XYZ file of C-alpha atoms in Angstrom:
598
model
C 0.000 0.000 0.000
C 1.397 3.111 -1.062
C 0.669 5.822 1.809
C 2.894 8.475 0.313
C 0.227 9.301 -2.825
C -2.015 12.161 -1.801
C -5.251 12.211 -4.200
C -5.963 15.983 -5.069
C -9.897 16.210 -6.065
C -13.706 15.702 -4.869
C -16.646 17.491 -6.448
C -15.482 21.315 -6.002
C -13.116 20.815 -9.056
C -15.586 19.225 -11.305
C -16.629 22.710 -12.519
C -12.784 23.730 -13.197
C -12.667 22.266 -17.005
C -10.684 25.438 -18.847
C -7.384 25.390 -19.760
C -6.879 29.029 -17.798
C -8.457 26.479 -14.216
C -4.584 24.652 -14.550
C -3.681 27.374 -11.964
C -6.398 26.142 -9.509
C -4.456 23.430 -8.620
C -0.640 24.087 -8.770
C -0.600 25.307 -4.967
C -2.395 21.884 -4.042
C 0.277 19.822 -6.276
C 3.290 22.288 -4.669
C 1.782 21.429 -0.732
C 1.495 17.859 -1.449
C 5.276 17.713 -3.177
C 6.413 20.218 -0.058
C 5.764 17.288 2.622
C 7.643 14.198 0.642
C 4.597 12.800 -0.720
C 3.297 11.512 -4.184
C 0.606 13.945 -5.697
C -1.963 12.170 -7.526
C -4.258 14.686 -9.860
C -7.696 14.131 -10.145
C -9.305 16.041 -13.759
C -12.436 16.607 -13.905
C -14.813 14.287 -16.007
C -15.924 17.328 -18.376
C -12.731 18.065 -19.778
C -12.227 18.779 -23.886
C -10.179 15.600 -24.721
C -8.204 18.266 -27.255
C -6.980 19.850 -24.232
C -5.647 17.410 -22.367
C -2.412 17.285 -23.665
C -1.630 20.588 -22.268
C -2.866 19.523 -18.703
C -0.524 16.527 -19.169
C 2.210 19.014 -20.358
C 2.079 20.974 -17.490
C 1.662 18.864 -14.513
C 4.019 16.419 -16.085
C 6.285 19.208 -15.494
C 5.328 18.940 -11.917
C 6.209 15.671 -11.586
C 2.649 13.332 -12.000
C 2.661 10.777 -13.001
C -0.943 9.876 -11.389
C -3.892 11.020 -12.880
C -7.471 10.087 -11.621
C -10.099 10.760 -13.968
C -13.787 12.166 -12.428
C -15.110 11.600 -9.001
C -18.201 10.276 -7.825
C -19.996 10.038 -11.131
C -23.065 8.213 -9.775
C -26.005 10.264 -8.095
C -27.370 9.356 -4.251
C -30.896 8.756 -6.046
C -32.402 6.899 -8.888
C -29.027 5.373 -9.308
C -30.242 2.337 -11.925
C -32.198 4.945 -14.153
C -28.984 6.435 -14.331
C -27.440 3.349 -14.970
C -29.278 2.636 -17.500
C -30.028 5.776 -19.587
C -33.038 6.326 -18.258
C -36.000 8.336 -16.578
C -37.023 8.064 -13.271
C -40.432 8.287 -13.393
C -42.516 7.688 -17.057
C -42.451 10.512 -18.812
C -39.451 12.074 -16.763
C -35.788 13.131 -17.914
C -33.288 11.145 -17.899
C -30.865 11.128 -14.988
C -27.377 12.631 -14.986
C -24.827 13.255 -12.863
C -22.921 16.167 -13.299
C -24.455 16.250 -16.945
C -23.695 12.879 -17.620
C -25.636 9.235 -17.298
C -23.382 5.677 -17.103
C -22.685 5.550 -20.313
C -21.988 9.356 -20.720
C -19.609 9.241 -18.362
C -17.830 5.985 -19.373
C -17.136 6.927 -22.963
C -15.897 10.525 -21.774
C -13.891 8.885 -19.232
C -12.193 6.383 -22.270
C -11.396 9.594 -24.052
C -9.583 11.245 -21.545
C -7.841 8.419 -20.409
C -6.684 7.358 -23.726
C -5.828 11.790 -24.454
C -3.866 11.437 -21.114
C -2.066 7.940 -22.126
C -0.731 9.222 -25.439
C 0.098 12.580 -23.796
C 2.211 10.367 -21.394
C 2.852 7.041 -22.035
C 4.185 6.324 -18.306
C 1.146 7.748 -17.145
C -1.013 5.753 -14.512
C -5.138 5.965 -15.030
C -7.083 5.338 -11.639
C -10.785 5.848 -11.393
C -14.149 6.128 -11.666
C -13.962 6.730 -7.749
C -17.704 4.974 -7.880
C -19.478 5.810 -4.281
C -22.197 4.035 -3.754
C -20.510 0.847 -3.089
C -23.485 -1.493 -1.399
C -25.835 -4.287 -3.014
C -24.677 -8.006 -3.455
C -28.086 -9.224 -4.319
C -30.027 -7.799 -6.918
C -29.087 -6.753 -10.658
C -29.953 -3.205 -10.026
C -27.355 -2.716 -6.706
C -24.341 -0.784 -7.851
C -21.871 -4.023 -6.886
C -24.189 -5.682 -9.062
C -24.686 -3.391 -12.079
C -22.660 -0.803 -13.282
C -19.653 -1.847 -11.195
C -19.070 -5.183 -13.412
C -19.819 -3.020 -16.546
C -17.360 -0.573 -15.780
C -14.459 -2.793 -15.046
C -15.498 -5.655 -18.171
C -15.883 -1.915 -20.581
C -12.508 0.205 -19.686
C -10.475 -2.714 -17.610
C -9.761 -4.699 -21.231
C -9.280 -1.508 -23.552
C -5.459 -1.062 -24.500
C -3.342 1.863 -25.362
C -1.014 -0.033 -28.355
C 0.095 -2.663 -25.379
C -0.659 -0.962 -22.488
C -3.927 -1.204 -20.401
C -5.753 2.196 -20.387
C -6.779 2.028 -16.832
C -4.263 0.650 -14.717
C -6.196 1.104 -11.156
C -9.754 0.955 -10.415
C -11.062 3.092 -6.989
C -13.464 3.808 -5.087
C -15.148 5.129 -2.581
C -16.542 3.318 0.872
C -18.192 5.356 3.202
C -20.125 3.878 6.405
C -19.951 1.253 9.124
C -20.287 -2.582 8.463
C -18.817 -5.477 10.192
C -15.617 -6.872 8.733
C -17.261 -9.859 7.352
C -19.650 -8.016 5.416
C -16.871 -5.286 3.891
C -14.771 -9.007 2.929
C -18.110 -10.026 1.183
C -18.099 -6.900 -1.133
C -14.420 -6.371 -2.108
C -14.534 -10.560 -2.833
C -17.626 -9.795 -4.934
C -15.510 -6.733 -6.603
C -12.122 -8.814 -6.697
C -14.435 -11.291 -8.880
C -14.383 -8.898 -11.452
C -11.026 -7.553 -11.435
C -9.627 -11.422 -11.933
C -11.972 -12.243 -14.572
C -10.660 -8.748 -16.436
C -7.159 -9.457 -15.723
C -7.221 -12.872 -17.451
C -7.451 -10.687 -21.292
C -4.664 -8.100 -20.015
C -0.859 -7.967 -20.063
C -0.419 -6.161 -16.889
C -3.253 -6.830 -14.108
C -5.921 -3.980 -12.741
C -5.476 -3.696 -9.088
C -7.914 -1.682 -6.760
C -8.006 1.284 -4.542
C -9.571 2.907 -1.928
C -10.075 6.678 -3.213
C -11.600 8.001 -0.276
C -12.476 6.394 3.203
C -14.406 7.346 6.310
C -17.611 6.500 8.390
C -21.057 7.529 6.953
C -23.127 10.316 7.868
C -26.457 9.152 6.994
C -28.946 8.500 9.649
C -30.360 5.580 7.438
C -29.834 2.589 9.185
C -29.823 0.163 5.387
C -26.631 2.288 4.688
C -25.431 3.040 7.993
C -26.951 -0.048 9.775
C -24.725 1.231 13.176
C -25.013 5.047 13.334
C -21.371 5.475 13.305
C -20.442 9.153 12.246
C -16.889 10.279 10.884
C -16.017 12.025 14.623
C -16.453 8.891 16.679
C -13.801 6.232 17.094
C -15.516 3.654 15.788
C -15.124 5.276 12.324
C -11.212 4.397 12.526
C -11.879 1.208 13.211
C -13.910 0.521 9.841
C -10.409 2.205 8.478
C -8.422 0.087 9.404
C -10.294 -2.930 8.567
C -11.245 -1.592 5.192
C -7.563 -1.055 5.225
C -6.380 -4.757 5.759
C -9.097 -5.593 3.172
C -7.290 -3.925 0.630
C -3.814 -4.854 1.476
C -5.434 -8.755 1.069
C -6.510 -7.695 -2.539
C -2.738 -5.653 -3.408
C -4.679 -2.867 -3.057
C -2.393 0.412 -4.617
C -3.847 2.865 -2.211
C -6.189 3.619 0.888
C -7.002 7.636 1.090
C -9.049 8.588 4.244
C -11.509 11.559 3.392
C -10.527 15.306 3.573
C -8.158 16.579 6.610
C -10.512 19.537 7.302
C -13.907 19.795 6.200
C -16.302 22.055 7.396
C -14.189 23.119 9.875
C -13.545 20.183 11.380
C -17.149 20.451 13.418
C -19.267 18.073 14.221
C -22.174 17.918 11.181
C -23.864 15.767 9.212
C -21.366 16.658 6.210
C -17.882 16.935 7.925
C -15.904 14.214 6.941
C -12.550 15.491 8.332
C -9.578 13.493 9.531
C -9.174 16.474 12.557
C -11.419 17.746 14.624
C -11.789 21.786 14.863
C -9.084 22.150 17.936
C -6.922 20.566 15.110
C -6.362 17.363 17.162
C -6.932 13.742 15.143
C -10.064 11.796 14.980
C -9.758 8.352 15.237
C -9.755 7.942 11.126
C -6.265 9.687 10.978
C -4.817 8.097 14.451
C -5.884 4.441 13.239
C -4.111 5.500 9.396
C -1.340 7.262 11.153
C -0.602 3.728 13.626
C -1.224 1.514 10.726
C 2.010 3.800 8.837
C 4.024 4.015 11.706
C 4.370 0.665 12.557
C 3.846 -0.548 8.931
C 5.876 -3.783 7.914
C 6.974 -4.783 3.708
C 3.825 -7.426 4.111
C 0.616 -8.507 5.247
C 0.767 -11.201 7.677
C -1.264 -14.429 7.608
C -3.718 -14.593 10.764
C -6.172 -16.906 11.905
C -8.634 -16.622 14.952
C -10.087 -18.870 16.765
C -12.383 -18.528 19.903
C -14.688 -15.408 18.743
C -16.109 -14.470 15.368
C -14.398 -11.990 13.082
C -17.204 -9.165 14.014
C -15.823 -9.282 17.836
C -12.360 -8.775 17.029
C -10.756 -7.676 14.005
C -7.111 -7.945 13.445
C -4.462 -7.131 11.165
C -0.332 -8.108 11.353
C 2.074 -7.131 8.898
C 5.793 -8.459 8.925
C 9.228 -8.301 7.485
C 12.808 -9.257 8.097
C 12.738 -6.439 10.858
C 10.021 -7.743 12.724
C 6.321 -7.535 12.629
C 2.888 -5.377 13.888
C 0.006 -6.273 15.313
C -3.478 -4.110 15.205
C -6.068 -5.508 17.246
C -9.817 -3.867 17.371
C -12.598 -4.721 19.696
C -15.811 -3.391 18.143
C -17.900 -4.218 20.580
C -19.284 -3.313 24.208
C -18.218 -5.984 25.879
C -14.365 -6.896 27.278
C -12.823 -9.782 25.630
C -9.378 -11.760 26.632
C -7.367 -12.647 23.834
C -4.135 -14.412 22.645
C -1.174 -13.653 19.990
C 1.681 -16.067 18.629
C 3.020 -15.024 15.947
C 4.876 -18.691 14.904
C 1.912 -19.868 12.861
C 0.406 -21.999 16.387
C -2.395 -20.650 18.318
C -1.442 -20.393 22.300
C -2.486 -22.296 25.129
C -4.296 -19.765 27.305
C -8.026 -20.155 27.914
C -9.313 -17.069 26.423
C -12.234 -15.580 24.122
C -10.220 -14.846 21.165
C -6.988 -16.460 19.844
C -4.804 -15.511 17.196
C -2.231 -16.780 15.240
C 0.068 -15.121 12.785
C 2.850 -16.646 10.415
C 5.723 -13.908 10.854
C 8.400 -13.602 8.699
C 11.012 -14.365 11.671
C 8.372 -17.206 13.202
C 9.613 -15.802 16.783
C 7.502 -17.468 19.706
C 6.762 -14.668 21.258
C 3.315 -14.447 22.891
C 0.763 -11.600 23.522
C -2.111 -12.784 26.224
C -4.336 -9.684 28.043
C -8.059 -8.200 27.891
C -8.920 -6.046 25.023
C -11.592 -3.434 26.597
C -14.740 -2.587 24.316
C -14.320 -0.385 21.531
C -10.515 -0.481 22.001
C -7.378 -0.937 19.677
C -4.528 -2.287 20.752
C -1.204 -1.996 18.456
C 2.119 -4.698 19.574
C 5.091 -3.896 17.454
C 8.002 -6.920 17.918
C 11.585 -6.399 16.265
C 13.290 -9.485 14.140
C 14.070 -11.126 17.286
C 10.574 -11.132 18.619
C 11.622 -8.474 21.218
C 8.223 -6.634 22.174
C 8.792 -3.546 21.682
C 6.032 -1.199 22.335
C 2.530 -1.173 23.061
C -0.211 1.253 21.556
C -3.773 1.303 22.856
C -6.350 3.776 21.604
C -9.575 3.857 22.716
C -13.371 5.642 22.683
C -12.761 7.594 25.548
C -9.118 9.216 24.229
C -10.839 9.647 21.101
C -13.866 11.391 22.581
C -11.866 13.679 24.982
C -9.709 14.973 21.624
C -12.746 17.305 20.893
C -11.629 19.339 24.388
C -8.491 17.910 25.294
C -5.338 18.429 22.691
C -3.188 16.015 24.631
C -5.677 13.382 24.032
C -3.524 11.052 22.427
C -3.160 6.933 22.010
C -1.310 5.427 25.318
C 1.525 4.357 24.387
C 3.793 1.720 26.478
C 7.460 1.414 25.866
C 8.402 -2.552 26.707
C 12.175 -2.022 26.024
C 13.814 -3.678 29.452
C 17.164 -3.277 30.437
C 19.407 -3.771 33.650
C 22.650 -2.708 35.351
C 25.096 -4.673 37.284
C 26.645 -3.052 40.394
C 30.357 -4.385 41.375
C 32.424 -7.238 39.745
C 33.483 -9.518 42.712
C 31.996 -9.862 46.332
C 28.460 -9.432 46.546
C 26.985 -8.502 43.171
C 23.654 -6.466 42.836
C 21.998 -7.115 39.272
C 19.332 -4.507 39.000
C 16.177 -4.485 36.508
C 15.175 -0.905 34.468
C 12.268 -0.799 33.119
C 10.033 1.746 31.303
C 7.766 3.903 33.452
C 4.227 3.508 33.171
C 4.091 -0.691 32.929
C 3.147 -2.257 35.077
C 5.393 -5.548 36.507
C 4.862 -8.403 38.613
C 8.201 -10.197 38.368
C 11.522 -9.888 36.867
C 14.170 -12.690 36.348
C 17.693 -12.566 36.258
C 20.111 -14.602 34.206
C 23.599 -14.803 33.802
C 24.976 -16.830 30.634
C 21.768 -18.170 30.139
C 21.236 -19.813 33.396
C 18.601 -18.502 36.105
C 20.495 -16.782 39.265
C 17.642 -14.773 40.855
C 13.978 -13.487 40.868
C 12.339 -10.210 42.507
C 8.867 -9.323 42.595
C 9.285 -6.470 44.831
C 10.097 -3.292 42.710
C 12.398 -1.941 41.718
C 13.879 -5.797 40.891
C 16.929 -6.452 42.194
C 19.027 -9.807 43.242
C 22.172 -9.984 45.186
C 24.604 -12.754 43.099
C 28.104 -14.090 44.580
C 30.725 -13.566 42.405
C 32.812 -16.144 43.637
C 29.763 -18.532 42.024
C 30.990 -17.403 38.775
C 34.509 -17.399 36.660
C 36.458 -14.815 36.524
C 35.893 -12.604 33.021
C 32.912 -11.379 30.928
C 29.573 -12.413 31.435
C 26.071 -11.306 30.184
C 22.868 -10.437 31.889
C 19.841 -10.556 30.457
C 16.314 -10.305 32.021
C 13.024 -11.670 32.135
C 10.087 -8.626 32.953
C 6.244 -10.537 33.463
C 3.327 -7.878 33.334
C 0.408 -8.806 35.310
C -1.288 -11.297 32.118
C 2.157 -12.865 32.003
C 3.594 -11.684 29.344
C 7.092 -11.574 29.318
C 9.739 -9.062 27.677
C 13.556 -9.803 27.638
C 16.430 -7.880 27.609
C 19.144 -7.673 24.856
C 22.178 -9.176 26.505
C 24.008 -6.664 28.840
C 28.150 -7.520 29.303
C 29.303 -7.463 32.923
C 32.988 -8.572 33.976
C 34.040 -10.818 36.929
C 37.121 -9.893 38.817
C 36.982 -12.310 42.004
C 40.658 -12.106 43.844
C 43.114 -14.481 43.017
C 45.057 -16.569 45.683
C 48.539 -15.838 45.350
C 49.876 -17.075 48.265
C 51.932 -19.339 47.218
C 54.243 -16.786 45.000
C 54.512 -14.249 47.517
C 57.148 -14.079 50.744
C 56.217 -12.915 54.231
C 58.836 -11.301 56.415
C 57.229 -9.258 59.834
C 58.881 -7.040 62.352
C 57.781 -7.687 66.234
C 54.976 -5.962 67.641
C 55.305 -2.376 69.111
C 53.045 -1.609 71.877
C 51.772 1.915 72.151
C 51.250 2.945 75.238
C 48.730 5.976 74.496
C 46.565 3.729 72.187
C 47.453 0.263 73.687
C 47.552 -1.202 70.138
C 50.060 -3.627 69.091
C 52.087 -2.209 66.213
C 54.327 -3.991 63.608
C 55.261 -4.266 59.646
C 54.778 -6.945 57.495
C 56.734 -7.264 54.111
C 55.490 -8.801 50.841
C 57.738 -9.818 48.243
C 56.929 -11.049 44.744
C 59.313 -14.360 44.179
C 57.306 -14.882 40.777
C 58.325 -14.629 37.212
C 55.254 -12.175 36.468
C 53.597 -9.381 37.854
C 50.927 -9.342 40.591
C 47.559 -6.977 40.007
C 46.920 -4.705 42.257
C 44.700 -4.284 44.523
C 46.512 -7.039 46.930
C 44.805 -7.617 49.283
C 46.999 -9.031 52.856
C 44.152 -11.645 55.082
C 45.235 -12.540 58.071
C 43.904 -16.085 59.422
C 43.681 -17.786 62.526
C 44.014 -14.982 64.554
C 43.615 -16.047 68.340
C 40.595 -15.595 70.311
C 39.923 -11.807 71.288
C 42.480 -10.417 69.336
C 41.454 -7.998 66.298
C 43.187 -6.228 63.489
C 42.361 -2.548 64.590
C 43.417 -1.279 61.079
C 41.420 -3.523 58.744
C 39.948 -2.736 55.351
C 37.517 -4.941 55.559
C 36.725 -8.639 56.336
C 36.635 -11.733 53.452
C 35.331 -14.895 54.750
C 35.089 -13.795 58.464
C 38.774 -13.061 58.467
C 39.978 -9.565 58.508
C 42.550 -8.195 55.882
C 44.204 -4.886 54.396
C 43.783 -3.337 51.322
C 47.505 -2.308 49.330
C 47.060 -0.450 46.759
C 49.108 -1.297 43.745
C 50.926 -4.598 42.041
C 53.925 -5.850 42.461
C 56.817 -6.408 39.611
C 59.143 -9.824 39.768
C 60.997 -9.256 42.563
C 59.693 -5.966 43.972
C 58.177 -5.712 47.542
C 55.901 -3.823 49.525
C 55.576 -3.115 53.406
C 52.431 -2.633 55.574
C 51.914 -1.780 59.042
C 49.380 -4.110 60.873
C 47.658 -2.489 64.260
C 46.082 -5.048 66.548
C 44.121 -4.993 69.535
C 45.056 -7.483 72.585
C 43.400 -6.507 75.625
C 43.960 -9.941 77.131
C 47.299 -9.465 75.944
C 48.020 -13.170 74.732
C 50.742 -13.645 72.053
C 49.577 -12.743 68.453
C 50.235 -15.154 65.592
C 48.524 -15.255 62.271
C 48.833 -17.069 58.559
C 49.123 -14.628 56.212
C 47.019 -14.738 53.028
C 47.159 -12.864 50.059
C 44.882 -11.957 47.270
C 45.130 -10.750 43.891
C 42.274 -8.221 43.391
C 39.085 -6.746 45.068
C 37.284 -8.427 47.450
């Protein structure tokens, strides 16, 4: 689906048909070019053919390359008289649109197209932008009637080799359950593969103009759903997935400001009037965001397709998931998106066939007339959460920071120290809520916390010396879980050098002011290579009641002192050792020493 065309028309132009009108619509072509997008130029229907080679000339210049031809040729009333070439009523005139009846229309619509293809070869024909798009039963519905006509006529006329009409649109306006929009474009997609079998490059189908209905006739608008409630972006997007199914070339919501953007039985805007978005353009804007290359196979399971409607898209960088409740009622669901449907007992379960086939699972409760949006990378990392709903989309008209909720699930941790006592520490986005978060180191499990913030206390000395990774395991409330990306940590646990260092001490000193015992100890390196610093000097078996008053510290209920520095091959170092003795028995110790922090 190609988001970046932006269809410049409707009815107001259908009265500018002189060549000195070309004007009218260079600013529109200059905005659309201004903001990266594709234009695409609709003429009007009642164009000379003779002139059309200088429209082509001109906007060629501009860069189209897209021209739609008319725009809702039909009329709301009397639409098979018109049809058909005829009257009304007996004795009555015979109805036209915009001067024009079916076959008016369709043979002025072959002449422009064929003006505009030999003014451009490369040029790409879309229309008739039909709009009443309703009626799978009798001959005289539209679906039934002139929309087979029109596709069997133009679809198999040729330019030399080329088709003449390269994509058909049009327009859907209205609510209707997903299964019943799938039984129309089906019906329509009939046509387009029976037409495609007699050309050399096939017709595809667009979507000209989208949004709810604002009739208050319940056979067209059988729910009542008006362009400013959410509900209207939720026919959107499932219109939306319809036509992706069907290679559709284009979906076009209706005009970003009409009327004002008020509430009225005419305004089909995309923004309201305090210029914040109505659900039409926030479901559209979502469904670009997180857009993947492809549509995603789904199936569901557990609920009908009129409870929940879904849509995934994937590629090699992961994949998107858009999830709609339409109704009033709360429903639980499931997502996998390896082509198996999950385990949990729920009312709706979904699979998807992803393009990475990661096992990653979605399980929660999709309130009523909510959307919920998961976007996973290529690794099945979750990485966000989007949920939209009626009552964000309702407070937009007052509120301009009325916007979707959206949940980062990116989880991360830190690791405090590298020997001793090792705190691993969970970070997590704000505004998720957590239950649990597990901690592993090289793959294997070393903690759990479900007290916030989520930390664990390791021992170093239960792992090697060196790097390591941590990586985490974050469960929100439904159990879903969200991992980390592997975070490097290094070991440094001292080293036992005992063996390559010599001891030499002085006799003890007593100090008569402090009553400690004071002497020197010297360490001497009797290796062939250097020793890191820190050392660290532990003194064991000390005798009962005696204690190292100058101690940096104790390592396995033994005190010791901290020297800063290595020692070279050879080289030595002296430290002073302080003890207490109040019972004044005769100090002795085994000196130990370490390579490193404790």
């Amino acid at each position: 689906t190609q988001n970046d065309i932006g269809p410049l028309g409707g009815l107001l132009p259908q009265s500018k048909v002189a060549l000195t009108d070309i004007p009218y619509f260079d600013l529109a072509v200059d905005r659309v070019k201004s903001i990266g997008a594709i234009p695409l130029l609709q003429l009007p229907i009642n164009l000379a053919p003779a002139d059309i080679p200088v429209w082509v000339a001109h906007f060629k210049d501009k860069g189209i390359t897209y021209w739609s031809i008319g725009n809702e040729p039909e009329p709301t009333s009397n639409i098979y008289a018109w049809y058909t070439g005829t009257s009304a009523t007996p004795g009555g005139t015979v109805v036209r649109q915009f001067g024009n009846t079916y076959a008016e229309f369709r043979d002025k619509f072959v002449n422009i197209a064929l003006a505009v293809k030999q003014a451009d070869p490369n040029a790409i024909v879309i229309g008739p932008d039909f709009h009443q798009f309703y009626g799978t039963k009798l001959s005289t519905d539209p679906l039934m009637s002139y929309y087979p006509a029109f596709i069997a006529d133009v679809g198999s006329l040729t330019v030399g080799d080329a088709p003449l009409l390269d994509v058909f649109t049009l327009h859907y306006y209205g609510f209707n359950t997903q299964q019943e929009s799938e039984k129309r474009f089906n019906v329509l997609q009939s046509y387009i593969d029976n037409v495609n079998t007699k050309r050399t490059r096939p017709l595809r189908l667009a979507v000209g103009e989208i949004n709810a209905w604002t009739s208050t006739n319940l056979s067209i608008n059988p729910m009542l759903i008006f362009p400013w409630d959410f509900e209207a972006g939720q026919f959107l997007a499932s219109v939306f997935k319809i036509a992706v199914a069907k290679q559709g070339a284009f979906v076009a919501p209706w005009s970003i400001s009409e009327s004002s953007g008020n509430k009225g039985k005419t305004d089909l805007s995309t923004f309201n009037a305090n210029g914040t978005p109505r659900s039409t353009m926030v479901h559209l804007s979502l469904l670009a965001k997180y857009r993947r290359a492809t549509m995603m196979e789904g199936n569901m399971t557990g609920s009908d397709s009129n409870s929940a409607v879904y849509f995934g898209m994937t590629d090699g960088g992961g994949s998107t998931v858009m999830l709609m409740n339409t109704t009033t009622t709360d429903r639980t669901y499931s997502v996998r998106l390896d082509g198996r449907y999950s385990d949990a007992s729920v009312n709706t379960r979904l699979l998807f066939t992803s393009a990475n086939l990661n096992p990653v699972e979605w399980v929660g409760t999709l309130p009523a007339k909510t959307t919920l949006m998961f976007a996973v990378d290529g690794n099945g990392k979750r990485l966000a959460k989007i949920e939209y709903n009626k009552a964000i989309a309702n407070a937009a008209w007052t509120d301009t920071a009325s916007v979707p909720l959206v949940s980062d699930l990116t989880v991360n941790g830190t690791v405090t120290g590298n020997s001793g006592s090792v705190q691993m520490s969970a970070k997590l986005p704000q505004g998720v809520t957590r239950t649990r978060a597990d901690f592993y180191v090289d793959g294997q499990f070393v903690g759990s916390s479900t007290l916030a913030p989520f930390s664990v206390q390791v021992d170093s000395t239960a792992l090697a010396n060196g790097a390591h990774q941590l990586q985490l395991a974050a469960y929100d409330a439904d159990g879903n879980v969200d991992r980390s990306d592997p975070l490097p940590f290094t070991v440094a646990n001292p080293i036992d050098v005992t063996a390559q260092v010599a001891t030499s001490s002085t006799g003890l000193v007593l100090n008569r002011t402090t009553q400690a015992f004071n002497g020197y100890i010297t360490l001497t390196n009797r290796g062939s290579t250097a020793l890191a610093g820190p050392l660290q000097l532990q003194l064991a078996e000390l005798p009962a009641g005696v204690t190292l008053s100058n101690a940096s510290g104790t390592h396995a209920g033994q005190p010791y002192v901290t020297i800063a520095g290595g020692l070279a091959p050879g080289a030595s170092v002296t430290a002073q050792l302080s003890f207490a003795d109040p019972s004044h028995v005769a100090v002795h110790y085994v000196p130990l020493v370490f390579s490193g922090n404790f």
